[in-house]
Tab-separated table of N, CA and C in Angstrom:
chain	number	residue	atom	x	y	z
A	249	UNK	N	13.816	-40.338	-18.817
A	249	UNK	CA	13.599	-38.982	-19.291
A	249	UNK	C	12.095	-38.670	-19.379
A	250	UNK	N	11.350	-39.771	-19.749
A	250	UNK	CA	9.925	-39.619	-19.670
A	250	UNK	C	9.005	-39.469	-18.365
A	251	UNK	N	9.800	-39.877	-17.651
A	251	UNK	CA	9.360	-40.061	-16.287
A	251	UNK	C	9.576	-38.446	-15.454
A	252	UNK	N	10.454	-37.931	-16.166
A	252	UNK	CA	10.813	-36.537	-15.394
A	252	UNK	C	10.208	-35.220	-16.187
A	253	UNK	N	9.881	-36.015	-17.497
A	253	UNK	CA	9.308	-34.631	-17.977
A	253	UNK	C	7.398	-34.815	-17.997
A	254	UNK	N	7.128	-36.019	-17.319
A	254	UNK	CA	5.595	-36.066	-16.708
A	254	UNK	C	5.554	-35.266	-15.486
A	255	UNK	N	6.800	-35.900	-14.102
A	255	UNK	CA	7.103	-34.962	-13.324
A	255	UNK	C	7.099	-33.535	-13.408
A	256	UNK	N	7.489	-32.693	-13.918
A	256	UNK	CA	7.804	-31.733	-14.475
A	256	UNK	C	6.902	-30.678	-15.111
A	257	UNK	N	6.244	-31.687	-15.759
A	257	UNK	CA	5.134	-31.176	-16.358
A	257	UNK	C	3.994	-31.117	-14.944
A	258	UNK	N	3.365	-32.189	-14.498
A	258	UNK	CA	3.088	-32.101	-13.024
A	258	UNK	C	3.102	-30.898	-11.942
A	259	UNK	N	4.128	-30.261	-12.303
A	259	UNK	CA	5.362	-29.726	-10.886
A	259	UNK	C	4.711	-28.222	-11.349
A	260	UNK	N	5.072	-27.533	-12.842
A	260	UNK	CA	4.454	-26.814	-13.275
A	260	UNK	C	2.950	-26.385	-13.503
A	261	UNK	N	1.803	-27.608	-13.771
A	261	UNK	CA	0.797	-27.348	-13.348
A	261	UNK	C	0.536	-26.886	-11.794
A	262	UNK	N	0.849	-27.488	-10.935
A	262	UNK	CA	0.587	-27.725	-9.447
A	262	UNK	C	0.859	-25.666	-9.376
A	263	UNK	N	1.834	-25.381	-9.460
A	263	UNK	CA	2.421	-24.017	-9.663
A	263	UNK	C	1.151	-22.699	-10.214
A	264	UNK	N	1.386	-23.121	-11.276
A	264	UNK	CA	0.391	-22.277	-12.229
A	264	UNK	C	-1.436	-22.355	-11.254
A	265	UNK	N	-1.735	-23.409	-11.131
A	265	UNK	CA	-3.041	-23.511	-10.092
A	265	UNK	C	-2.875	-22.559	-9.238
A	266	UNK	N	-1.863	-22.550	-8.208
A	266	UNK	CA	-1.303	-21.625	-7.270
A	266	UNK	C	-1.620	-20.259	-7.654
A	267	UNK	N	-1.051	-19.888	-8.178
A	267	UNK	CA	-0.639	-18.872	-8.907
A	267	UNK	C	-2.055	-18.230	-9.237
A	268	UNK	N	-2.927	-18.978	-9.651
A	268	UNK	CA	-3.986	-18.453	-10.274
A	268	UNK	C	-5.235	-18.263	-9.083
A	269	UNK	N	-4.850	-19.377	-7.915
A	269	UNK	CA	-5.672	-19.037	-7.245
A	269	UNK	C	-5.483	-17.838	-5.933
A	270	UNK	N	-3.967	-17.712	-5.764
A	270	UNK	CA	-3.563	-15.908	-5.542
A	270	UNK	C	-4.211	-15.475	-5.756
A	271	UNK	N	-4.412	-14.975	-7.303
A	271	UNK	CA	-4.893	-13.800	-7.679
A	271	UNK	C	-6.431	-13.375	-7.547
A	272	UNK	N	-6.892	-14.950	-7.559
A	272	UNK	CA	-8.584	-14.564	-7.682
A	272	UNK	C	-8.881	-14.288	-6.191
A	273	UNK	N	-7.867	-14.830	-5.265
A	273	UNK	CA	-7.949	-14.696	-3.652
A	273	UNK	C	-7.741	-12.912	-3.474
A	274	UNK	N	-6.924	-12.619	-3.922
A	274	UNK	CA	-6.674	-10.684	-4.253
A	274	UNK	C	-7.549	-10.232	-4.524
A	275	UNK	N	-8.545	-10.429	-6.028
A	275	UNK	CA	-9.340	-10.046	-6.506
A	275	UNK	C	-10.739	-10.029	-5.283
A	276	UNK	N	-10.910	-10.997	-4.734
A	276	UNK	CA	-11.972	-11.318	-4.152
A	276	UNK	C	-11.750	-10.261	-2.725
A	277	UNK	N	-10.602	-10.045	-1.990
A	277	UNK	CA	-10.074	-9.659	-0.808
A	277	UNK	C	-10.169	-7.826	-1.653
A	278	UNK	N	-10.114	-7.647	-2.403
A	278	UNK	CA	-10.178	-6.214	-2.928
A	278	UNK	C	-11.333	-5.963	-3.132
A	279	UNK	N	-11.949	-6.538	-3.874
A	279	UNK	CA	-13.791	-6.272	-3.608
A	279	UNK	C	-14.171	-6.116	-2.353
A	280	UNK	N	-14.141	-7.324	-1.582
A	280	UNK	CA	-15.098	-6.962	-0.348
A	280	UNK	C	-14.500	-5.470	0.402
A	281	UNK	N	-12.994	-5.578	-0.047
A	281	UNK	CA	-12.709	-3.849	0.595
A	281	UNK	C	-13.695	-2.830	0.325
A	282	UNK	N	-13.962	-2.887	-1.035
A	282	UNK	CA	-14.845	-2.364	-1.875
A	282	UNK	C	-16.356	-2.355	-1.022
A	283	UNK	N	-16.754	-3.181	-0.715
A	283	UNK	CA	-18.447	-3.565	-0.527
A	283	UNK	C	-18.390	-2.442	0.765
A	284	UNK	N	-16.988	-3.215	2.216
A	284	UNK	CA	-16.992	-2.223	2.898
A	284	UNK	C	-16.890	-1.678	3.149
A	285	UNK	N	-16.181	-0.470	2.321
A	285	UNK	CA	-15.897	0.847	2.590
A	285	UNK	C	-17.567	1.478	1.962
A	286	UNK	N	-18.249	0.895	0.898
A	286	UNK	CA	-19.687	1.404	0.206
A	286	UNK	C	-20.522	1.145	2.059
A	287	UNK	N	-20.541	0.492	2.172
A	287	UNK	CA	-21.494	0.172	3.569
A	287	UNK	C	-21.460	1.172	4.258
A	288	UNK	N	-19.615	1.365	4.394
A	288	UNK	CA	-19.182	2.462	5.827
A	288	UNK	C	-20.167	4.355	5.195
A	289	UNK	N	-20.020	3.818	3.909
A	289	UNK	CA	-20.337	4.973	3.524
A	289	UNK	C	-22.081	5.553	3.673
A	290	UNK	N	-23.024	4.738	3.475
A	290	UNK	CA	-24.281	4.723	3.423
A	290	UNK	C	-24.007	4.972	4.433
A	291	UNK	N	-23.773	4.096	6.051
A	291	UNK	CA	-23.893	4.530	7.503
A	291	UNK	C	-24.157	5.543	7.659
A	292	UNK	N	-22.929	6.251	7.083
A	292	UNK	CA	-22.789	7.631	7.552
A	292	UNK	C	-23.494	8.635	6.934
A	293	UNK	N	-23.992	8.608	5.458
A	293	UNK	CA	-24.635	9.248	5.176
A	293	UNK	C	-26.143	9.981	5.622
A	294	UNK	N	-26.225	11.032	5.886
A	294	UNK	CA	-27.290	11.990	6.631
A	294	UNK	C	-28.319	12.397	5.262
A	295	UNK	N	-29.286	11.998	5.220
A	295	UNK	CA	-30.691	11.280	6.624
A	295	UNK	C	-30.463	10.061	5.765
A	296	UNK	N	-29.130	9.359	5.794
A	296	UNK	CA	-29.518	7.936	4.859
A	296	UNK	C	-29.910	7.568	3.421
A	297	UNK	N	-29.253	6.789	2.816
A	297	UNK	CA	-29.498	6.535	1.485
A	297	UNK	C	-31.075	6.225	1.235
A	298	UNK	N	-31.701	6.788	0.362
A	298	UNK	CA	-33.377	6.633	0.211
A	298	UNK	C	-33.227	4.835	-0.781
A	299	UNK	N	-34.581	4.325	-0.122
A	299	UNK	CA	-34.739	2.996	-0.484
A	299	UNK	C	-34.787	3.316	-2.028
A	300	UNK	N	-34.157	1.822	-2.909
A	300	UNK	CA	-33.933	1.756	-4.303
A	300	UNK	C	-32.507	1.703	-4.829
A	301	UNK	N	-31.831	1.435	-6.281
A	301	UNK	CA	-30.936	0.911	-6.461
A	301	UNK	C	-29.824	2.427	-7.126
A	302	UNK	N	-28.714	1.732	-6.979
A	302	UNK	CA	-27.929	2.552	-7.407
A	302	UNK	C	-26.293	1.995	-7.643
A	303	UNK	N	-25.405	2.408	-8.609
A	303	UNK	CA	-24.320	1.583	-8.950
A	303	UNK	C	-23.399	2.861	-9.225
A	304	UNK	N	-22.283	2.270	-9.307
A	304	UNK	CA	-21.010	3.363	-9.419
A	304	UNK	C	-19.631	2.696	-9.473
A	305	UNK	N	-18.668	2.775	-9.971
A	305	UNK	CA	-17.345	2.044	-10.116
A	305	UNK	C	-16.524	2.642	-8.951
A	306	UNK	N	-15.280	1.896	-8.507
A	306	UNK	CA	-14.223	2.344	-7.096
A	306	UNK	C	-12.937	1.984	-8.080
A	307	UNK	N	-11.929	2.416	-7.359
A	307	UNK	CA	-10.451	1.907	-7.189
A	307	UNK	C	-10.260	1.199	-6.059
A	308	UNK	N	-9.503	-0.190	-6.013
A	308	UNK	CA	-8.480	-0.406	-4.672
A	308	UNK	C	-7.254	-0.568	-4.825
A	309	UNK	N	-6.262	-0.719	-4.724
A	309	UNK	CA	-5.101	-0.594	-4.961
A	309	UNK	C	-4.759	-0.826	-6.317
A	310	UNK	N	-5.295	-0.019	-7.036
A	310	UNK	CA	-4.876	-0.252	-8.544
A	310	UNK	C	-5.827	-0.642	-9.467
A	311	UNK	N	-6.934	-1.638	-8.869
A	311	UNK	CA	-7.697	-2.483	-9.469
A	311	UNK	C	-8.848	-1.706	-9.929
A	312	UNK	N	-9.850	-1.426	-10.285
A	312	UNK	CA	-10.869	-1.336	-10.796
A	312	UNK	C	-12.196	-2.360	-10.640
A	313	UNK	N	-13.024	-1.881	-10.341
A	313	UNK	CA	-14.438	-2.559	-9.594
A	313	UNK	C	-15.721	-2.098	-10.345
A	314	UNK	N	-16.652	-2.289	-10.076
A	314	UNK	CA	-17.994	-1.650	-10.164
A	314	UNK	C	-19.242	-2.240	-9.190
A	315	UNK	N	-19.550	-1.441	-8.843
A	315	UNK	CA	-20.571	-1.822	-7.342
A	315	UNK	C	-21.661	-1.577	-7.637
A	316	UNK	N	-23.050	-2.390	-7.285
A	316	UNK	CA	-24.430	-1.909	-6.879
A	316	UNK	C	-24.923	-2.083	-5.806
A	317	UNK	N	-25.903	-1.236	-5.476
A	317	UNK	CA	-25.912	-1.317	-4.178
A	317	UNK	C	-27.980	-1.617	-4.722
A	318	UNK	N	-28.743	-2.212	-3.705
A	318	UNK	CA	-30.465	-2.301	-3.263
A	318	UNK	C	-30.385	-2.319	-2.207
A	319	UNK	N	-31.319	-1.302	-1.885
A	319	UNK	CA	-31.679	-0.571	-0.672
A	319	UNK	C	-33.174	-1.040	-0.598
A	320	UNK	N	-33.555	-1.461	0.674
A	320	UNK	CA	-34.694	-1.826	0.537
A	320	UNK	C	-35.046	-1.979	2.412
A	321	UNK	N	-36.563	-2.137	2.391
A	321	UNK	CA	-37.043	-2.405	3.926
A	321	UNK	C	-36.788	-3.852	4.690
A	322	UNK	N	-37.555	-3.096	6.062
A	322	UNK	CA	-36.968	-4.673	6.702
A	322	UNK	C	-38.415	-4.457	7.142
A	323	UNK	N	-38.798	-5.900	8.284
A	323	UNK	CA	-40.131	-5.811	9.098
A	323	UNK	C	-40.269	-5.006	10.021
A	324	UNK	N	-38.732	-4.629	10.409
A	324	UNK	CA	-38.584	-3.736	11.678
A	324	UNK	C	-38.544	-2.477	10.701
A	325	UNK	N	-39.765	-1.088	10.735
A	325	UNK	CA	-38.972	0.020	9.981
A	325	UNK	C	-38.283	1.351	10.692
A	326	UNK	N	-37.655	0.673	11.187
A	326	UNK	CA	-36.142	1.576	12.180
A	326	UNK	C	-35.133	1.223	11.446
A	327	UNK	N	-34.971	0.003	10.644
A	327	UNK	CA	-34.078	-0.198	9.646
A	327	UNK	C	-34.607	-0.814	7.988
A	328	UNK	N	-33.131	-0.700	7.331
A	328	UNK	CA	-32.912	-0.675	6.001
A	328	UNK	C	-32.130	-1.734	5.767
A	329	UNK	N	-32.576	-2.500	4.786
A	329	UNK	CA	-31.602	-3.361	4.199
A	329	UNK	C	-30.711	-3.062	3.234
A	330	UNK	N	-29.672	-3.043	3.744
A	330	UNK	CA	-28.866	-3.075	2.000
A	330	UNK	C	-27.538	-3.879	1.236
A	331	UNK	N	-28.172	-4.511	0.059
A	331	UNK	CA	-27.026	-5.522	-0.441
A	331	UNK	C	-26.481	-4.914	-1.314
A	332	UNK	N	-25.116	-5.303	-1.666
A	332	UNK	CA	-23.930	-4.094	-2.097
A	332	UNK	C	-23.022	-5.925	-2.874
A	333	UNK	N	-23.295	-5.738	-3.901
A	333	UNK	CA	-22.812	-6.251	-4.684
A	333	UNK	C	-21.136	-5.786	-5.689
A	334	UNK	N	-20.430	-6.313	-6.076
A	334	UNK	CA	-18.918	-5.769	-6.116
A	334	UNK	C	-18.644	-6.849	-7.027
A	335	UNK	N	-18.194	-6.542	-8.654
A	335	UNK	CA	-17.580	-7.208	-9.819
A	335	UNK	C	-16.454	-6.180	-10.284
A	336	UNK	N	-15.525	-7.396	-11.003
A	336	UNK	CA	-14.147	-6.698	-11.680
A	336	UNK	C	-14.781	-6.052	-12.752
A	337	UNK	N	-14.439	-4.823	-12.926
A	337	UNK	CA	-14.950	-3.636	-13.833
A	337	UNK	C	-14.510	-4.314	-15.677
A	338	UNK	N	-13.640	-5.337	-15.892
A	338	UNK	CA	-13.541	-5.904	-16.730
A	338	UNK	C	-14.410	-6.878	-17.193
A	339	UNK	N	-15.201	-7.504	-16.028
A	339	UNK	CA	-16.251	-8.689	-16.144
A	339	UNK	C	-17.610	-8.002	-14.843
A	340	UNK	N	-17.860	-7.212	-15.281
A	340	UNK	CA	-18.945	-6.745	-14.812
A	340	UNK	C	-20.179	-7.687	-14.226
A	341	UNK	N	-20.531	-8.617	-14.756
A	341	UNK	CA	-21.484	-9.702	-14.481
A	341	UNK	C	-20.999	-10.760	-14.045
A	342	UNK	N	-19.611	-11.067	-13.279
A	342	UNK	CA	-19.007	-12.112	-12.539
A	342	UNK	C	-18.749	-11.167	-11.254
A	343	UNK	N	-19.989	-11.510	-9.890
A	343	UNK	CA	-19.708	-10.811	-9.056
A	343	UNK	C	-18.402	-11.568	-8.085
A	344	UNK	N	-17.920	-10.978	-7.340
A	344	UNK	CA	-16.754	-11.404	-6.972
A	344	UNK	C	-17.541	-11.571	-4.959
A	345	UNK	N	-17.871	-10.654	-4.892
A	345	UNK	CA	-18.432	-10.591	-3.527
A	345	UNK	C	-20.189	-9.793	-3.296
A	346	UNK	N	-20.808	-10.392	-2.556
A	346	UNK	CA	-21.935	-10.004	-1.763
A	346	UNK	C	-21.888	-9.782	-0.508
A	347	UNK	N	-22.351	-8.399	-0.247
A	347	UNK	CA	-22.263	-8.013	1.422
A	347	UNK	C	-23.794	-7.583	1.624
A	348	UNK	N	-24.181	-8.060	2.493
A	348	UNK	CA	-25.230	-7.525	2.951
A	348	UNK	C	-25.594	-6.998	4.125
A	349	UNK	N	-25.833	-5.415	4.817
A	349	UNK	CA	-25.895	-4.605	6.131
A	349	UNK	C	-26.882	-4.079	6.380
A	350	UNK	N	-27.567	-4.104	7.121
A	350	UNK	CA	-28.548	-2.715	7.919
A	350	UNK	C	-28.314	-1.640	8.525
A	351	UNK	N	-29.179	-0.811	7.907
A	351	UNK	CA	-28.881	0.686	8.049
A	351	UNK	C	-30.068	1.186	8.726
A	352	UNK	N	-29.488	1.781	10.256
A	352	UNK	CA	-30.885	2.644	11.264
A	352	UNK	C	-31.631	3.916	10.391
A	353	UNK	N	-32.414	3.609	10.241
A	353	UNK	CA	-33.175	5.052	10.019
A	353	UNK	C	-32.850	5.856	11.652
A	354	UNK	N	-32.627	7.381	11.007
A	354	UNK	CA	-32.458	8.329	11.807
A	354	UNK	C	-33.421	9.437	11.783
């Protein structure tokens, strides 16, 4: 009996790990949605996001986020750097993902 409820006990951890690492795999796969849809967005923006920082919260399927974005130069100045940072709006200072893109000056 001892032997099956170590098993058991075992069987249920192994589970619960699982389980937990789903979710942070979701969490993480919903942010970067997050980072790239913020990217797609600067692209497109006309005459371009001006160098310097800026933050703002999203939705993705339910979830809740908060994003910053630094905008900054490169050596080449035809382009822009910009890193776009993405945390659960509950833990604000546990970033979940970093994206980093260049943006043409137009």
């Amino acid at each position: 009996l001892a032997i099956l409820a170590v098993a058991l006990a075992a069987g249920f951890r192994s589970i619960a790990q699982s389980a937990d690492s789903a979710s942070a795999l979701k969490a993480r796969t919903l942010a970067l949605w997050v980072a790239q849809n913020r990217l797609a967005l600067a692209q497109i923006e006309s005459p371009g996001p001006a160098p310097g920082g800026r933050s703002g919260s999203a939705e993705q399927a339910g979830a809740a986020f908060t994003w910053s974005e630094e905008i900054g130069g490169t050596p080449n100045p035809a382009f822009r750097k910009i890193e776009i940072s993405v945390a659960d709006a509950s833990a604000p200072d546990h970033v979940l993902v970093r994206l980093v893109g260049y943006l043409g000056q137009r």
